[in-house]
């Protein structure tokens, strides 16, 4: 195969994306830090699947059109540091590839060089021993082999073989990798993608399983990992957003924004693609980053994660994260289907939650639209704005029901000037239910907002889940697999038996003024087990009325309210 045309590139790219998606859980397991940027495999998969979707929609497989879809789709879908770097590798590759009708070995080599160069420039302070090192190693190998290897498929095979060798050496370049006993997860993701590309290029049936016998897997997960203190996190908020301008951004504008971000944080990625700038920064002041971004255009896809808080809480395992992601994917599909606008009304509620039972509860209480999302997968400002448009009301009350979604809701309120958007600062599902119950027809929106906000003080919230690893939080020794009861004040109960731990949580949450306990059981709990918990609560705390509701939520076995 002496050249690759647009149709072949399109098929190979989609095959690579599918291979990455199929192996994202393994790549997630390679993360050294618990939660700084979310999960590498998940972030890279969401990035590349956004591009794959754009590529699949290209009607005429011409090289320029395919390259534009890959570049634009990956930038708009980029999530997390690894996703942004991947998008820049693809962007650099496509800048060169778009200039050719077919790609020879020499053209592929040129594109690999540009990919590495573009990615390095996108990162303010690049580190060796990362995906960047792996990409550069492969770029150097293509330059070495291109002139003597006219077969594109064979060239890629040899380059991937070298890439595996570079990846296996990353622990020697980055001590924290060696300490944890893993290779760089971003580099592993890149190799996984390219192996899918190669399989399709060779005309083989694509094997979506990860080849754990490859050199890239020489470093495997260790049973015990050194736990990193929150003191290691200098800047507490992982902040991401897109800047949409009304013109093609010049290098000076991007440099100006990058310089400001460097003054308030680190782990900076600030790159432009025509009228869009993609921003990623770790900072203690996400609001300042947003304000600076607004000087250059309108903002979308804002995302802020509290890295210290996520590190300490240890709320979920990868399987639960994937379940939550699936809920968000369904929500994205729901919005992508563009349902019809509802009939115009004076006031409406938009609630955020995960779980069919909870959705039915909010809809039954009067919510006009439910956005599926919550812990681990937060809907974007764009998702909220779309929901506001659909409910078609003069006044729209947003119930975020999660502290990490409130900021996105507030951004939506600032962006949409045509509708009165009121964000009720609900941090939990029980608070959201309490708020909507306290809405009163006949009084104005501002009064309702105050009444609903005041009502949040009348309910205590608890969640029951399990620990992902050994740690110490809130003075409690927690082992991997332990059941945790988490209240408004932190972790209140730890144990090995689900209902016993949940009962201890309720005991800790209740007081002399408590009257009602409501238990919402999740998708992983049998109804009869939830009923036994309610019986235990009634027997131990006979003064309390106890209600049971099906929530169907992922991540949490139980969500509990005490009023």
Coordinates of C-alpha atoms in Angstrom, one line a residue:
X1 CA 0.0 0.0 0.0
X2 CA 1.9 3.0 -1.3
X3 CA -0.7 5.6 -0.4
X4 CA -3.9 6.1 1.7
X5 CA -6.9 7.9 0.2
X6 CA -9.6 9.8 2.1
X7 CA -12.0 6.9 2.2
X8 CA -9.3 4.6 3.7
X9 CA -8.3 7.3 6.2
X10 CA -11.9 7.7 7.3
X11 CA -12.4 4.0 7.9
X12 CA -9.1 3.7 9.7
X13 CA -9.8 6.6 12.0
X14 CA -13.2 5.2 13.0
X15 CA -11.6 1.8 13.7
X16 CA -9.0 3.5 15.9
X17 CA -11.7 5.4 17.8
X18 CA -13.6 2.2 18.4
X19 CA -10.5 0.4 19.6
X20 CA -9.9 3.2 22.1
X21 CA -13.5 3.2 23.3
X22 CA -13.3 -0.6 23.8
X23 CA -10.3 -0.3 26.0
X24 CA -11.0 2.8 27.9
X25 CA -11.5 1.0 31.2
X26 CA -8.0 -0.5 31.1
X27 CA -6.6 3.0 30.3
X28 CA -8.6 4.5 33.2
X29 CA -6.8 2.0 35.5
X30 CA -3.4 3.4 34.6
X31 CA -4.2 6.8 36.1
X32 CA -1.6 7.7 38.7
X33 CA -3.6 10.4 40.4
X34 CA -7.1 9.6 41.7
X35 CA -9.0 12.4 40.0
X36 CA -7.0 15.5 38.8
X37 CA -8.3 15.4 35.2
X38 CA -10.9 12.7 35.5
X39 CA -10.2 9.4 33.8
X40 CA -7.7 9.4 30.9
X41 CA -9.4 6.6 28.9
X42 CA -12.8 8.2 29.3
X43 CA -11.6 11.7 28.4
X44 CA -9.7 10.4 25.3
X45 CA -12.6 8.3 24.2
X46 CA -15.2 11.1 24.5
X47 CA -12.7 13.3 22.6
X48 CA -12.1 10.9 19.7
X49 CA -15.7 9.7 19.5
X50 CA -16.8 13.3 19.0
X51 CA -14.4 13.4 16.0
X52 CA -15.5 9.9 14.8
X53 CA -19.1 11.1 14.7
X54 CA -18.1 14.1 12.6
X55 CA -16.1 11.9 10.3
X56 CA -19.0 9.4 9.9
X57 CA -21.2 12.3 8.8
X58 CA -18.8 13.4 5.9
X59 CA -20.8 12.7 2.8
X60 CA -18.0 12.9 0.2
X61 CA -14.8 11.3 1.5
X62 CA -12.4 14.0 0.2
X63 CA -9.2 14.4 2.2
X64 CA -9.8 18.0 3.2
X65 CA -13.3 17.3 4.4
X66 CA -12.3 14.2 6.4
X67 CA -9.4 16.1 8.0
X68 CA -11.6 19.1 8.8
X69 CA -14.1 16.7 10.6
X70 CA -11.3 15.0 12.5
X71 CA -9.7 18.3 13.6
X72 CA -12.9 20.2 14.4
X73 CA -14.7 17.3 16.0
X74 CA -11.9 16.4 18.3
X75 CA -11.4 20.0 19.5
X76 CA -15.1 20.5 20.3
X77 CA -15.3 17.2 22.0
X78 CA -12.0 17.5 23.9
X79 CA -12.3 16.7 27.6
X80 CA -9.4 16.8 30.1
X81 CA -5.8 17.3 29.5
X82 CA -5.3 14.0 27.7
X83 CA -8.2 14.7 25.4
X84 CA -6.9 18.2 24.6
X85 CA -3.5 16.8 23.8
X86 CA -5.0 14.1 21.6
X87 CA -7.0 16.7 19.8
X88 CA -3.9 18.7 19.1
X89 CA -2.0 15.7 17.8
X90 CA -4.9 15.1 15.4
X91 CA -5.1 18.7 14.5
X92 CA -1.4 18.8 13.6
X93 CA -1.7 15.6 11.6
X94 CA -4.7 16.9 9.7
X95 CA -3.1 20.3 8.9
X96 CA -0.6 18.4 6.7
X97 CA -2.8 15.6 5.5
X98 CA -5.5 18.1 4.2
X99 CA -3.0 19.3 1.7
X100 CA -2.8 15.9 -0.1
X101 CA -5.2 13.9 -2.1
X102 CA -3.5 10.7 -0.9
X103 CA -1.0 10.1 1.8
X104 CA 2.3 8.5 0.9
X105 CA 4.9 7.4 3.5
X106 CA 6.6 10.7 3.1
X107 CA 3.3 12.6 3.7
X108 CA 2.5 10.5 6.7
X109 CA 6.0 11.3 8.2
X110 CA 5.4 15.0 7.6
X111 CA 2.0 14.8 9.3
X112 CA 3.5 12.9 12.3
X113 CA 6.1 15.6 12.7
X114 CA 3.4 18.3 12.6
X115 CA 1.3 16.4 15.1
X116 CA 4.0 16.2 17.7
X117 CA 5.1 19.8 17.1
X118 CA 1.5 21.1 17.5
X119 CA 0.8 19.1 20.7
X120 CA 4.0 20.3 22.3
X121 CA 3.2 23.9 21.5
X122 CA -0.3 23.5 23.0
X123 CA 1.1 22.6 26.5
X124 CA 2.5 25.4 28.5
X125 CA 5.0 23.3 30.4
X126 CA 5.3 19.9 28.6
X127 CA 6.6 16.9 30.7
X128 CA 8.6 14.0 29.4
X129 CA 7.3 10.6 30.1
X130 CA 3.9 11.4 28.9
X131 CA 1.8 11.0 25.7
X132 CA 3.9 13.8 24.2
X133 CA 7.1 11.7 24.6
X134 CA 5.4 8.8 22.9
X135 CA 4.1 10.9 20.0
X136 CA 7.5 12.6 19.5
X137 CA 9.3 9.2 19.5
X138 CA 7.0 7.9 16.8
X139 CA 7.4 11.1 14.8
X140 CA 11.2 10.7 14.9
X141 CA 10.8 7.0 13.8
X142 CA 8.7 8.0 10.8
X143 CA 11.3 10.5 9.7
X144 CA 13.9 7.8 9.9
X145 CA 12.0 5.2 8.0
X146 CA 9.8 7.1 5.5
X147 CA 12.2 7.3 2.6
X148 CA 13.1 3.6 2.7
X149 CA 9.7 2.2 3.5
X150 CA 7.1 3.1 0.7
X151 CA 4.5 0.7 2.2
X152 CA 2.3 2.9 4.4
X153 CA 0.9 0.0 6.4
X154 CA 4.3 -1.5 7.1
X155 CA 5.7 2.0 8.0
X156 CA 2.9 2.4 10.6
X157 CA 3.5 -1.1 11.9
X158 CA 7.2 -0.4 12.5
X159 CA 6.4 3.0 14.0
X160 CA 3.8 1.5 16.4
X161 CA 6.4 -1.1 17.5
X162 CA 8.8 1.7 18.3
X163 CA 6.0 3.6 20.1
X164 CA 5.4 0.6 22.4
X165 CA 9.1 0.7 23.3
X166 CA 8.9 4.4 24.1
X167 CA 5.8 3.9 26.1
X168 CA 7.4 1.1 28.2
X169 CA 10.2 3.5 29.0
X170 CA 7.9 6.3 30.4
X171 CA 8.2 5.1 34.0
X172 CA 12.0 5.8 33.8
X173 CA 11.3 9.3 32.6
X174 CA 8.6 10.2 35.1
X175 CA 9.3 8.9 38.7
X176 CA 5.6 9.1 39.7
X177 CA 4.8 6.5 37.0
X178 CA 7.5 4.2 38.3
X179 CA 6.3 4.6 41.9
X180 CA 2.8 3.7 40.9
X181 CA 3.9 0.8 38.6
X182 CA 2.3 2.0 35.4
X183 CA 3.1 3.4 32.0
X184 CA 1.7 6.8 31.0
X185 CA -2.1 6.4 30.5
X186 CA -2.3 9.0 27.8
X187 CA 0.5 7.3 25.9
X188 CA -1.3 4.0 26.3
X189 CA -4.4 5.6 24.9
X190 CA -2.6 6.9 21.8
X191 CA -1.1 3.5 21.1
X192 CA -4.5 1.9 21.5
X193 CA -5.9 4.2 19.0
X194 CA -3.1 3.7 16.5
X195 CA -3.3 -0.1 16.8
X196 CA -7.0 0.1 15.8
X197 CA -5.9 2.3 12.8
X198 CA -3.3 -0.2 11.8
X199 CA -5.6 -3.2 12.0
X200 CA -8.0 -1.5 9.6
X201 CA -5.2 -0.4 7.3
X202 CA -4.0 -4.0 7.0
X203 CA -7.5 -5.1 6.1
X204 CA -7.8 -7.2 9.2
X205 CA -11.0 -7.7 11.2
X206 CA -10.6 -5.2 14.0
X207 CA -9.9 -6.8 17.4
X208 CA -11.3 -4.5 20.1
X209 CA -9.5 -6.2 23.0
X210 CA -6.3 -4.8 24.4
X211 CA -3.2 -6.9 23.7
X212 CA -1.9 -7.1 27.3
X213 CA 1.1 -9.1 26.1
X214 CA 2.4 -6.1 24.1
X215 CA 5.5 -4.3 25.4
X216 CA 3.3 -1.4 26.4
X217 CA 1.9 -3.6 29.2
X218 CA 5.2 -4.5 30.8
X219 CA 4.3 -2.2 33.7
X220 CA 1.1 -3.5 35.2
X221 CA -1.1 -2.2 38.0
X222 CA 0.2 -2.9 41.5
X223 CA -2.2 -4.1 44.2
X224 CA -1.0 -1.4 46.6
X225 CA -0.5 2.2 45.4
X226 CA 1.1 5.0 47.3
X227 CA -1.7 7.4 48.1
X228 CA -1.1 11.0 47.2
X229 CA -2.0 13.7 49.7
X230 CA -4.1 16.7 48.7
X231 CA -1.1 18.7 49.6
X232 CA 0.3 17.6 46.3
X233 CA -2.4 19.5 44.5
X234 CA -1.2 23.1 44.3
X235 CA -4.2 24.4 42.3
X236 CA -7.5 23.0 43.3
X237 CA -9.9 23.5 40.4
X238 CA -9.6 21.8 37.0
X239 CA -11.2 24.3 34.7
X240 CA -12.1 23.9 31.0
X241 CA -14.1 25.9 28.5
X242 CA -14.4 26.9 24.8
X243 CA -14.2 30.5 23.6
X244 CA -16.3 31.2 20.6
X245 CA -15.3 34.3 18.7
X246 CA -16.7 36.1 15.7
X247 CA -13.4 35.9 13.8
X248 CA -10.5 33.6 13.3
X249 CA -8.3 34.0 16.3
X250 CA -4.7 35.2 15.7
X251 CA -1.7 33.9 17.5
X252 CA -1.3 37.1 19.5
X253 CA -4.8 36.7 21.0
X254 CA -4.1 33.1 22.0
X255 CA -0.8 34.1 23.5
X256 CA -2.4 36.9 25.5
X257 CA -5.0 34.5 27.0
X258 CA -2.3 31.9 27.7
X259 CA -0.1 34.4 29.5
X260 CA -3.0 35.3 31.8
X261 CA -3.8 31.7 32.5
X262 CA -0.1 31.1 33.4
X263 CA -0.4 33.9 36.0
X264 CA -3.2 32.1 37.8
X265 CA -2.5 28.4 37.4
X266 CA -0.7 25.5 35.7
X267 CA -1.3 22.5 33.5
X268 CA -2.4 25.0 30.8
X269 CA -3.6 24.1 27.4
X270 CA -4.7 27.1 25.3
X271 CA -5.2 26.4 21.5
X272 CA -7.2 27.9 18.7
X273 CA -9.0 26.3 15.8
X274 CA -10.4 29.0 13.5
X275 CA -13.0 30.9 15.6
X276 CA -12.7 28.6 18.7
X277 CA -10.2 28.6 21.5
X278 CA -10.0 25.5 23.8
X279 CA -8.8 26.2 27.3
X280 CA -7.7 23.9 30.1
X281 CA -6.1 25.2 33.3
X282 CA -5.6 24.1 36.9
X283 CA -6.2 27.1 39.1
X284 CA -7.5 28.3 42.5
X285 CA -9.7 31.0 40.7
X286 CA -11.8 29.5 37.9
X287 CA -13.9 32.6 37.8
X288 CA -10.9 34.7 36.8
X289 CA -10.3 32.3 33.9
X290 CA -13.9 32.6 32.8
X291 CA -13.8 36.4 33.0
X292 CA -10.6 36.6 30.9
X293 CA -12.1 34.2 28.3
X294 CA -15.2 36.4 28.0
X295 CA -12.9 39.2 26.8
X296 CA -12.3 37.2 23.7
X297 CA -15.8 35.9 23.0
X298 CA -18.7 33.9 24.3
X299 CA -18.1 30.8 26.5
X300 CA -19.4 27.3 26.2
X301 CA -18.8 23.8 27.6
X302 CA -17.6 25.3 30.9
X303 CA -16.5 22.6 33.4
X304 CA -15.0 23.0 36.9
X305 CA -13.9 20.1 39.1
X306 CA -12.8 20.5 42.7
X307 CA -9.7 18.1 42.6
X308 CA -9.1 18.2 46.4
X309 CA -12.7 17.4 47.2
X310 CA -12.8 14.5 44.6
X311 CA -9.5 13.2 45.9
X312 CA -10.8 13.0 49.5
X313 CA -14.3 11.7 49.0
X314 CA -13.4 8.6 47.0
X315 CA -17.0 8.2 46.0
X316 CA -16.9 5.8 43.1
X317 CA -15.1 3.1 41.2
X318 CA -14.5 3.1 37.4
X319 CA -17.6 0.8 36.8
X320 CA -19.8 3.4 38.5
X321 CA -18.2 6.2 36.6
X322 CA -19.0 4.4 33.3
X323 CA -22.6 3.9 34.4
X324 CA -22.9 7.6 35.1
X325 CA -21.3 8.4 31.8
X326 CA -23.8 6.2 30.0
X327 CA -26.6 8.3 31.7
X328 CA -25.0 11.5 30.4
X329 CA -24.6 10.0 26.9
X330 CA -28.3 9.2 26.9
X331 CA -28.9 12.8 27.9
X332 CA -26.7 14.1 25.1
X333 CA -28.6 11.9 22.7
X334 CA -31.9 13.2 24.0
X335 CA -30.8 16.8 23.4
X336 CA -29.3 15.9 20.0
X337 CA -32.6 14.5 18.9
X338 CA -33.9 18.1 19.3
X339 CA -37.3 17.4 20.8
X340 CA -40.0 20.0 20.0
X341 CA -40.4 23.1 22.1
X342 CA -43.1 22.7 24.8
X343 CA -46.1 25.0 24.9
X344 CA -45.3 28.4 26.3
X345 CA -45.8 28.9 30.0
X346 CA -45.0 31.4 32.6
X347 CA -42.8 29.3 34.8
X348 CA -41.0 26.0 34.5
X349 CA -38.5 23.8 36.3
X350 CA -35.4 22.1 34.8
X351 CA -33.9 19.4 37.2
X352 CA -30.6 17.5 36.9
X353 CA -30.5 13.9 38.2
X354 CA -29.5 10.4 37.2
X355 CA -31.9 7.4 37.5
X356 CA -35.3 6.7 36.0
X357 CA -37.0 6.7 39.3
X358 CA -35.7 10.1 40.3
X359 CA -36.6 11.5 36.9
X360 CA -40.2 10.3 37.4
X361 CA -40.3 11.9 40.9
X362 CA -39.1 15.3 39.6
X363 CA -41.5 15.1 36.6
X364 CA -44.3 14.2 39.0
X365 CA -43.6 17.2 41.1
X366 CA -43.7 19.5 38.1
X367 CA -40.3 19.5 36.4
X368 CA -40.8 20.3 32.7
X369 CA -37.4 18.8 31.7
X370 CA -34.9 16.5 33.4
X371 CA -31.3 16.5 32.3
X372 CA -29.6 13.2 33.1
X373 CA -26.4 13.8 34.9
X374 CA -24.9 14.3 38.3
X375 CA -21.8 13.1 40.2
X376 CA -18.9 12.2 37.9
X377 CA -20.6 13.4 34.8
X378 CA -21.8 17.0 35.0
X379 CA -23.9 18.4 32.2
X380 CA -22.4 21.4 30.4
X381 CA -23.8 25.0 30.3
X382 CA -24.8 24.2 26.7
X383 CA -26.9 21.3 27.9
X384 CA -28.7 23.5 30.4
X385 CA -29.3 26.3 27.8
X386 CA -30.8 23.7 25.4
X387 CA -33.1 22.5 28.2
X388 CA -34.1 26.1 29.0
X389 CA -35.0 26.7 25.3
X390 CA -37.1 23.5 25.2
X391 CA -39.3 24.3 28.3
X392 CA -40.3 27.6 26.7
X393 CA -41.1 29.6 29.7
X394 CA -40.7 33.2 30.9
X395 CA -39.2 32.1 34.2
X396 CA -37.1 29.0 34.4
X397 CA -35.9 27.5 37.8
X398 CA -32.8 25.3 37.5
X399 CA -32.3 22.6 40.2
X400 CA -28.6 21.5 39.7
X401 CA -28.9 19.0 42.6
X402 CA -25.1 18.8 42.7
X403 CA -22.6 21.3 43.9
X404 CA -20.4 20.8 40.8
X405 CA -23.3 21.7 38.5
X406 CA -24.3 25.0 40.1
X407 CA -21.6 27.0 38.4
X408 CA -22.6 25.8 34.9
X409 CA -26.2 26.7 35.7
X410 CA -25.2 30.2 36.8
X411 CA -23.3 30.6 33.6
X412 CA -26.4 29.7 31.7
X413 CA -28.3 32.3 33.5
X414 CA -25.8 34.9 32.5
X415 CA -25.6 33.9 28.9
X416 CA -29.3 33.7 28.1
X417 CA -30.7 37.2 28.3
X418 CA -34.1 36.3 26.8
X419 CA -35.4 34.2 29.7
X420 CA -35.4 34.8 33.5
X421 CA -33.3 31.9 34.8
X422 CA -33.2 31.4 38.5
X423 CA -30.7 28.9 39.9
X424 CA -31.8 27.3 43.1
X425 CA -28.5 26.3 44.8
X426 CA -29.5 22.7 45.4
X427 CA -26.4 20.5 46.1
X428 CA -28.2 17.1 46.5
X429 CA -31.3 15.3 45.2
X430 CA -33.2 15.7 48.6
X431 CA -32.6 19.4 48.5
X432 CA -33.9 19.5 44.9
X433 CA -37.1 17.7 45.9
X434 CA -37.6 19.9 48.9
X435 CA -37.1 23.0 46.8
X436 CA -39.7 22.1 44.1
X437 CA -42.2 21.1 46.8
X438 CA -41.9 24.6 48.3
X439 CA -42.6 26.4 45.0
X440 CA -45.9 28.3 45.3
X441 CA -48.1 29.4 42.5
X442 CA -49.4 33.0 42.8
X443 CA -46.2 34.7 44.1
X444 CA -43.5 36.2 41.9
X445 CA -40.4 34.4 40.8
X446 CA -38.0 36.2 43.1
X447 CA -40.1 35.4 46.2
X448 CA -40.3 31.8 45.1
X449 CA -36.5 31.7 44.7
X450 CA -36.1 32.9 48.2
X451 CA -38.6 30.5 49.7
X452 CA -37.1 27.5 47.9
X453 CA -33.6 28.5 48.9
X454 CA -34.6 28.9 52.5
X455 CA -36.3 25.5 52.5
X456 CA -33.0 23.8 51.8
X457 CA -32.0 24.3 55.5
X458 CA -34.9 22.0 56.5
X459 CA -33.5 18.8 55.0
X460 CA -30.3 16.7 55.6
X461 CA -28.9 14.6 52.8
X462 CA -27.0 11.4 52.8
X463 CA -25.6 9.0 50.2
X464 CA -24.3 5.5 50.5
X465 CA -21.6 4.2 48.2
X466 CA -18.3 2.3 48.4
X467 CA -14.7 3.2 48.7
X468 CA -12.3 2.9 45.7
X469 CA -9.2 2.4 47.8
X470 CA -7.6 2.6 51.2
X471 CA -7.4 6.0 52.7
X472 CA -8.2 8.1 55.8
X473 CA -10.9 10.7 55.6
X474 CA -12.7 12.6 58.3
X475 CA -10.8 10.7 60.9
X476 CA -12.0 7.4 59.6
X477 CA -9.9 4.5 58.3
X478 CA -11.4 3.4 55.0
X479 CA -10.4 0.3 53.0
X480 CA -11.1 -0.4 49.4
X481 CA -14.5 -1.9 49.1
X482 CA -15.8 -0.5 52.4
X483 CA -19.3 0.9 52.4
X484 CA -19.4 4.6 53.1
X485 CA -22.3 6.8 54.4
X486 CA -21.7 10.4 53.3
X487 CA -23.7 13.2 54.8
X488 CA -23.7 17.0 54.5
X489 CA -20.8 17.2 56.9
X490 CA -18.6 14.5 55.3
X491 CA -18.3 10.8 55.9
X492 CA -20.5 9.8 58.8
X493 CA -20.4 6.0 58.6
X494 CA -18.0 3.3 57.4
X495 CA -18.7 -0.5 57.4
X496 CA -18.7 -3.7 55.4
X497 CA -22.4 -4.4 55.5
X498 CA -24.6 -2.1 53.3
X499 CA -27.8 -1.8 55.4
X500 CA -25.9 -1.6 58.7
X501 CA -23.8 1.3 57.4
X502 CA -26.9 3.0 55.9
X503 CA -28.6 2.7 59.3
X504 CA -25.6 4.2 61.0
X505 CA -25.8 7.1 58.6
X506 CA -29.5 7.7 59.3
X507 CA -28.7 7.6 63.0
X508 CA -26.0 10.2 62.6
X509 CA -28.2 12.5 60.4
X510 CA -31.3 12.5 62.6
X511 CA -31.9 14.7 65.6
X512 CA -34.7 15.8 68.0
X513 CA -36.4 17.8 65.4
X514 CA -36.4 15.1 62.8
X515 CA -39.7 13.8 61.6
X516 CA -39.4 12.1 58.2
X517 CA -36.8 9.8 56.6
X518 CA -37.1 9.1 52.9
X519 CA -34.9 6.4 51.3
X520 CA -34.3 6.4 47.5
X521 CA -32.8 3.1 46.5
X522 CA -30.5 2.8 43.5
X523 CA -30.3 0.5 40.5
X524 CA -27.9 -1.9 42.3
X525 CA -30.2 -2.5 45.3
X526 CA -33.1 -5.0 45.4
X527 CA -36.4 -3.6 46.6
X528 CA -36.7 -6.2 49.4
X529 CA -33.3 -5.2 50.8
X530 CA -34.4 -1.6 50.8
X531 CA -37.6 -2.5 52.6
X532 CA -35.5 -4.3 55.2
X533 CA -33.5 -1.1 55.7
X534 CA -36.7 0.8 56.3
X535 CA -37.8 -1.8 58.8
X536 CA -34.5 -1.4 60.7
X537 CA -34.9 2.4 60.7
X538 CA -38.4 2.2 62.1
X539 CA -37.3 -0.3 64.8
X540 CA -34.3 1.7 65.9
X541 CA -35.9 5.2 65.5
X542 CA -39.6 4.6 66.1
X543 CA -40.4 8.4 66.3
X544 CA -39.6 8.8 62.7
X545 CA -41.9 8.3 59.7
X546 CA -40.1 6.3 57.0
X547 CA -40.9 6.3 53.3
X548 CA -39.3 4.3 50.5
X549 CA -39.0 5.4 46.9
X550 CA -37.3 3.9 43.8
X551 CA -34.6 6.2 42.6
X552 CA -32.7 3.9 40.1
X553 CA -29.6 6.1 40.5
X554 CA -26.1 4.8 39.6
X555 CA -23.1 5.3 41.9
X556 CA -25.1 5.4 45.1
X557 CA -26.8 2.4 46.7
X558 CA -29.1 4.8 48.7
X559 CA -29.8 8.5 48.7
X560 CA -31.4 9.4 52.0
X561 CA -33.2 12.5 53.3
X562 CA -34.0 13.4 56.9
X563 CA -36.4 16.3 57.5

